[in-house]
Coordinates of C-alpha atoms in Angstrom, one line a residue:
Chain J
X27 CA -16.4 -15.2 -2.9
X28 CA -13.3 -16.9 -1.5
X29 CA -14.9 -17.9 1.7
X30 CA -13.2 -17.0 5.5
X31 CA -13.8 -20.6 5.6
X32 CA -10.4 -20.9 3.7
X33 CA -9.0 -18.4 5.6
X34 CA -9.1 -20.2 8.7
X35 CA -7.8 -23.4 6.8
X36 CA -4.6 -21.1 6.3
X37 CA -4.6 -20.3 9.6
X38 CA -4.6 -23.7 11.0
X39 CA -1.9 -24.9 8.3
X40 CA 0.2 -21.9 9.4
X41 CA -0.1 -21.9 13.4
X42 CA 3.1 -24.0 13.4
X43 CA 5.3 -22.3 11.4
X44 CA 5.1 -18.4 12.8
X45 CA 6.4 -19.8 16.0
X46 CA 9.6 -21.1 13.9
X47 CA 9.6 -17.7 12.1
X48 CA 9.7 -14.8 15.2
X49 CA 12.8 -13.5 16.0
X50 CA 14.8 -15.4 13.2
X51 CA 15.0 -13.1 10.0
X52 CA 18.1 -11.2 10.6
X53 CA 18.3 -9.4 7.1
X54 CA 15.8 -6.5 6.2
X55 CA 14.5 -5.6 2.7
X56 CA 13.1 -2.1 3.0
X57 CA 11.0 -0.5 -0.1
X58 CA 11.1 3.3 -0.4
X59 CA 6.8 4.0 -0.8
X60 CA 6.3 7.4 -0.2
X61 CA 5.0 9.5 -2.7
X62 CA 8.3 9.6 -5.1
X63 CA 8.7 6.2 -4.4
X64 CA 5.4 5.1 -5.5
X65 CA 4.7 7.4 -8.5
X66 CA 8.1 5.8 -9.6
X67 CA 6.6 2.6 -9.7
X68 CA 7.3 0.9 -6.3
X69 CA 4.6 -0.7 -6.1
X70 CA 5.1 -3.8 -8.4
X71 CA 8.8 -3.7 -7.0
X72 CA 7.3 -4.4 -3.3
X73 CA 5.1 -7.0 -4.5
X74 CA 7.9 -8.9 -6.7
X75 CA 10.4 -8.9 -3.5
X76 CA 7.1 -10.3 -0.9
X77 CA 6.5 -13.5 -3.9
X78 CA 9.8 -14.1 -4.4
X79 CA 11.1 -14.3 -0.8
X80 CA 8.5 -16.4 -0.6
X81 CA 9.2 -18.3 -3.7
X82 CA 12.7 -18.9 -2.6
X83 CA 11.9 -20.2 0.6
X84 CA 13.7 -17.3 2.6
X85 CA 10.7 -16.2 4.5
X86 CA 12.7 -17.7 8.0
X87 CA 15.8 -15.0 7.0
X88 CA 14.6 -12.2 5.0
X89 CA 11.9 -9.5 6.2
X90 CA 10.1 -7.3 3.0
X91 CA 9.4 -3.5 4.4
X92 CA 8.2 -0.1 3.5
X93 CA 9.5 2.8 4.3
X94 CA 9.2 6.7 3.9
X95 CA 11.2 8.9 1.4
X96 CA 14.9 8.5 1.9
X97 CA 15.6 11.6 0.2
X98 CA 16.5 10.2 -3.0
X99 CA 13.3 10.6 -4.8
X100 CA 14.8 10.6 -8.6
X101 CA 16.6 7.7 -7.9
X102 CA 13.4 5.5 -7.0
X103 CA 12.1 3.0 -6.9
X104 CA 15.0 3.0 -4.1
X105 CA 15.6 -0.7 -2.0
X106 CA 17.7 -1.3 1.0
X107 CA 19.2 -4.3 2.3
X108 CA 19.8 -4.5 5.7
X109 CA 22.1 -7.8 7.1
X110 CA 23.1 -8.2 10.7
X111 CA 26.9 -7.1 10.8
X112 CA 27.1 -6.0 7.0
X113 CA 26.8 -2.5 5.7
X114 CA 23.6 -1.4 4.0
X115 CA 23.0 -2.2 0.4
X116 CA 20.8 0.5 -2.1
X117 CA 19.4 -0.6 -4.9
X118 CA 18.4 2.7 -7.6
X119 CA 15.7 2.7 -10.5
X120 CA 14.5 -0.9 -9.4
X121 CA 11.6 -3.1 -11.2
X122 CA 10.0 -6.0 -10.7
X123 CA 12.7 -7.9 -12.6
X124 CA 15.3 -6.6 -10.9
X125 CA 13.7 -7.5 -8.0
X126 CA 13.6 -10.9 -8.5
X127 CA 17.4 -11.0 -9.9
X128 CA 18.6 -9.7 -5.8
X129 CA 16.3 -11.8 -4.1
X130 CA 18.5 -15.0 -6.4
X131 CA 21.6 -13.5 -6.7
X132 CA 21.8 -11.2 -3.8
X133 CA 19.4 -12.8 -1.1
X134 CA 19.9 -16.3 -2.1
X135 CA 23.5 -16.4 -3.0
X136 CA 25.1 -14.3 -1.2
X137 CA 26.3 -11.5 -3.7
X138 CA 25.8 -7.9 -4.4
X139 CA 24.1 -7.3 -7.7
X140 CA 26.7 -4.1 -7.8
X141 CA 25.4 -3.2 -11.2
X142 CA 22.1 -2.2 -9.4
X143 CA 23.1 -0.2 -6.9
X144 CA 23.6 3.5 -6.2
X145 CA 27.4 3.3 -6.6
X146 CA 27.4 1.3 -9.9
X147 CA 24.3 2.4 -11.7
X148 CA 24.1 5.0 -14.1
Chain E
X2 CA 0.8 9.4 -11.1
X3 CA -0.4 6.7 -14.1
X4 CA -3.2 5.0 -11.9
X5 CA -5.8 6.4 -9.4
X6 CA -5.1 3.5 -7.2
X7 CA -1.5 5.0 -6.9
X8 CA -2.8 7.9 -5.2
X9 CA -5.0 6.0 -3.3
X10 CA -2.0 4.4 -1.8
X11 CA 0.0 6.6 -1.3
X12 CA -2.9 9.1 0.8
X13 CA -3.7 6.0 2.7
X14 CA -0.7 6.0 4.1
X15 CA -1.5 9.4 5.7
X16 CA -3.9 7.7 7.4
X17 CA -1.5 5.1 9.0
X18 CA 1.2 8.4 9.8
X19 CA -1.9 9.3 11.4
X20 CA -2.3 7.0 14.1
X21 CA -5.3 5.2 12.5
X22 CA -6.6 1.9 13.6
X23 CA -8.9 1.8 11.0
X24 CA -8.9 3.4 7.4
X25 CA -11.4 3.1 4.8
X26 CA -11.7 3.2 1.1
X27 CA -14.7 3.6 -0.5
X28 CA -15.1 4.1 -4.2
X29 CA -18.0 4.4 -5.6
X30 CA -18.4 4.4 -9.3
X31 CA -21.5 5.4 -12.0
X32 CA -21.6 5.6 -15.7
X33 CA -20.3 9.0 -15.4
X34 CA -18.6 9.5 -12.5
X35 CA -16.2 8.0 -10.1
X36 CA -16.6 9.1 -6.3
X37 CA -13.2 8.3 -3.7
X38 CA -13.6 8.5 0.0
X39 CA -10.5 7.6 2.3
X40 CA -11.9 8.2 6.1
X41 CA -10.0 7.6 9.0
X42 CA -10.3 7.6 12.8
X43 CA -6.7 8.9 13.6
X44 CA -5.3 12.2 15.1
X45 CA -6.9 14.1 13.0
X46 CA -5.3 17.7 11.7
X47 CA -5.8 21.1 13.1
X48 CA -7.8 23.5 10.9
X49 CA -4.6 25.1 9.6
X50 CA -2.7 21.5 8.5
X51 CA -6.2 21.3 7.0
X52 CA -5.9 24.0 4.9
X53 CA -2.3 23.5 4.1
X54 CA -1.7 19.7 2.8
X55 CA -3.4 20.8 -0.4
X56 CA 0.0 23.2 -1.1
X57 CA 2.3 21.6 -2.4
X58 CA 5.0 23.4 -0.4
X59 CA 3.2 21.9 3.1
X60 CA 4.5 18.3 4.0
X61 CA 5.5 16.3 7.4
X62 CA 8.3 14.5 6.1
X63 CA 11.8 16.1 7.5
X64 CA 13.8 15.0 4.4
X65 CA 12.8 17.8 2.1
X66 CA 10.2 20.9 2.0
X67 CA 7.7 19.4 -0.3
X68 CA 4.9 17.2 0.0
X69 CA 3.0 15.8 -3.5
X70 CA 0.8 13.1 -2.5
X71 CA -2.8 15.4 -1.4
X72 CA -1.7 17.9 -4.2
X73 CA -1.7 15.4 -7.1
X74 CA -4.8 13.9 -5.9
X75 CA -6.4 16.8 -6.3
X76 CA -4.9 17.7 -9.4
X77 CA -5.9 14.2 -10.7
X78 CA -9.6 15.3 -9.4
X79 CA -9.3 18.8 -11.0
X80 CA -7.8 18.0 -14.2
X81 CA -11.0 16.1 -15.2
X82 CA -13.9 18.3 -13.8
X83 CA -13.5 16.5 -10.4
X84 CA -12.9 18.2 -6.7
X85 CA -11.4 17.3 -3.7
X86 CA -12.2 17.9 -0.3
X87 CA -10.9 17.0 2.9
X88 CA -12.4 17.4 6.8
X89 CA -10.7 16.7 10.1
X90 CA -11.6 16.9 13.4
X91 CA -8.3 16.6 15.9
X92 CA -9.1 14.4 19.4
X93 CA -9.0 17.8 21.0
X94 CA -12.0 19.2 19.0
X95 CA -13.7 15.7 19.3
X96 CA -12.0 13.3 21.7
X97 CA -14.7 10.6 20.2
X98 CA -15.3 11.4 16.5
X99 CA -11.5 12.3 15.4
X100 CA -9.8 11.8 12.4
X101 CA -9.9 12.9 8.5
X102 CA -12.3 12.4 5.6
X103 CA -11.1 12.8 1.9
X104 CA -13.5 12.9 -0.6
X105 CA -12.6 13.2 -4.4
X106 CA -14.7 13.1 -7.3
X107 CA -14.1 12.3 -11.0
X108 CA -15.8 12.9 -14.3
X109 CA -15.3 9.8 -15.7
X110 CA -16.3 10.8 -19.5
X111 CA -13.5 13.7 -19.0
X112 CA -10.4 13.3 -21.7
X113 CA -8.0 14.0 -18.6
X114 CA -9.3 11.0 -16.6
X115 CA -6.9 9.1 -14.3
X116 CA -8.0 5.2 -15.1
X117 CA -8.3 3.6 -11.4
X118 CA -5.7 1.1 -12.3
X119 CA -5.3 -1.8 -10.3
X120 CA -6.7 -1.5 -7.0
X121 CA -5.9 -4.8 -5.4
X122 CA -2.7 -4.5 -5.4
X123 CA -3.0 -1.0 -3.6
X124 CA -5.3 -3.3 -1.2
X125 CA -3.1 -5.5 -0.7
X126 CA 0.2 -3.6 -0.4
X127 CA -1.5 -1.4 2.2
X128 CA -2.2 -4.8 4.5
X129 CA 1.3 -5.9 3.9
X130 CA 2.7 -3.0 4.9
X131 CA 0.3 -2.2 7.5
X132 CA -0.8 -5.5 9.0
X133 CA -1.4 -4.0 12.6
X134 CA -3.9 -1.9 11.5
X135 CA -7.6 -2.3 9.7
X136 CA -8.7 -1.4 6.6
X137 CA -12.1 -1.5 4.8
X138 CA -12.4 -1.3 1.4
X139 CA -15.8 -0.8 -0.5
X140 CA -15.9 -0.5 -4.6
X141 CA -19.5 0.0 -6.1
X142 CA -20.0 -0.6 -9.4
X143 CA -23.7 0.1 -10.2
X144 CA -25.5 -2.0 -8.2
X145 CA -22.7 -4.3 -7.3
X146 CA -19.6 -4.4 -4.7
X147 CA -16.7 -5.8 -4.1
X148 CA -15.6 -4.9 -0.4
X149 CA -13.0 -6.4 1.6
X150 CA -12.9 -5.9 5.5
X151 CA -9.5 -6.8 7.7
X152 CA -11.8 -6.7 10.7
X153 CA -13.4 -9.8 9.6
X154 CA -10.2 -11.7 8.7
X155 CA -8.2 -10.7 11.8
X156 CA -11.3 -12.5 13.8
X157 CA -10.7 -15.5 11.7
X158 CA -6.5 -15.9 11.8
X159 CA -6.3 -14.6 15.3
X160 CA -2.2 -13.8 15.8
X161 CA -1.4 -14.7 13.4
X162 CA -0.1 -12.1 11.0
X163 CA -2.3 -10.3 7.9
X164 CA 0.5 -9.9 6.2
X165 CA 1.7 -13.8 6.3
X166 CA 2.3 -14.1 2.1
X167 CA -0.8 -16.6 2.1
X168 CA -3.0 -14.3 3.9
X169 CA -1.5 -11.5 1.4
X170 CA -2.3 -14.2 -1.9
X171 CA -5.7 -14.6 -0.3
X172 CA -6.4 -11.1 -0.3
X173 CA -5.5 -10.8 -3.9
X174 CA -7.3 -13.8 -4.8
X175 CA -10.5 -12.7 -2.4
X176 CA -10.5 -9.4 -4.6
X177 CA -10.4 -10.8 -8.2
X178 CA -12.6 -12.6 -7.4
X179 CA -15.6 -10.7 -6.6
X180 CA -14.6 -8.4 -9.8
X181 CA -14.9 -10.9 -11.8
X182 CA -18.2 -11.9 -11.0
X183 CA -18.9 -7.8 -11.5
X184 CA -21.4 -7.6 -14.5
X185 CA -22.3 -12.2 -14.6
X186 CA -25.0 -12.0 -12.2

């Protein structure tokens, strides 16, 4: 079994680095997971954004978190970006391949996948 | 829902709404049948919450006036020759022993048969989501186990986060690994 032995080697690699990381992240990636959100198939959209933040190297700006239902269950999978002095983003109907497409175009470079989100999509 | 470990999930998360510091999740499968037990130690639920959550129409969330996650458990449970049952004891009734147990039980062999699906990442969403709290998770195959306890690994990394990604990949690795050595020794 992967030992805690290994653990603890991840812990010592990491103990610098959280220090750098609190307080830092100013924009917010927040996955719908209730039930709608998760029979929709939220799941694999969660765990696409948390590997390609980290991917990307954005883990020091960007936060991946779940949420409740937002009330737009047949819209789900449903993701909203959060940034420090912009207005909200919502992303409908996302995948994992979607996912990944934000965190590069949206997260990385700056610019709204509008095609994805609840104004644009059909 | 297309996977068991979907609902399992999605319940759990109950269990966090619930003030929980600890949840566990204990499958435990034979030839024929497939037992899932989610017990928690939070607030527990009065005895008529208890009876409602299996109604569709019953939910806590203030968005809307239904709540599906307990109901298609046990439909999941039902549809296959399966049951589901659920106990809770509030901190009032037991100030030491609170919180809920959910037990659901499938006939495996059934035609209607949710497949369990893929379990670690239910694990391992559940930590990322929820890295302040503990989960233990127990799956018997047989005579075998694969069990995964946050307890242990919070001892280990200290303050440092359980949901920092390599502590999440570690997790996920931790997991397939012990099924895969399901059915070598």
């Amino acid at each position: 079994m992967k030992s805690l032995a290994e653990l603890k080697a991840i812990k010592d690699r990491m103990k610098d680095k959280v220090v750098l990381r609190e307080g830092t992240g100013n924009v917010r990636v927040v996955v719908g997971m209730a039930t709608c959100g998760i029979a929709a198939g939220a799941r694999p959209v969660l765990n696409a954004f948390v590997e390609a933040v980290n991917k990307e190297g954005l883990t020091d700006k960007v936060t991946v978190t779940q949420t409740g239902c937002v009330g737009l269950c047949q819209l789900e999978p449903l993701v909203e970006i959060y940034e420090a002095g912009k207005e909200k983003v919502t992303y409908i109907k996302m995948t994992a391949e979607k996912a990944q497409t934000v965190v590069e175009k949206h997260l990385k470079g700056g610019n709204i996948v509008t095609e994805f989100t609840v104004a644009e999509a059909k | 829902m297309k996977e068991l470990s979907l609902n399992i999930l999605d319940v759990a998360e109950n269990s966090v709404k619930a003030g929980a510091d600890l949840t566990e999740i204990i499958i435990d499968e034979t030839a024929q049948e497939l037992t899932l037990t989610i017990r928690d130690n939070g607030c527990g639920m009065s005895d008529e919450v208890e009876r409602a959550v299996t109604n569709p129409f019953y939910t806590t969330r203030t968005t809307r006036k239904v709540g599906l996650g307990v109901p298609l458990l046990k439909l999941a449970a039902e549809q296959c020759g399966g049951s589901l049952t659920i106990e809770s004891k509030t901190s009032l009734e037991s100030p030491t022993k609170h919180g809920t147990t959910l037990v659901a039980t499938f006939n495996k062999e059934h035609i209607d048969f949710t497949p369990l699906g893929d379990v670690v990442s239910t694990i391992q969403t559940l930590i990322q989501g929820h890295p302040e709290i503990d989960f233990l998770f127990v799956h018997s195959i047989g005579t075998e186990r694969v069990t995964l306890d946050t307890r242990e690994m919070r001892e280990v990394l200290g303050d440092l986060p359980l949901n920092s990604y390599e502590v999440i990949l570690w997790v996920r690795e931790a997991l397939l690994e012990q099924y895969a050595q399901i059915g070598k020794s």
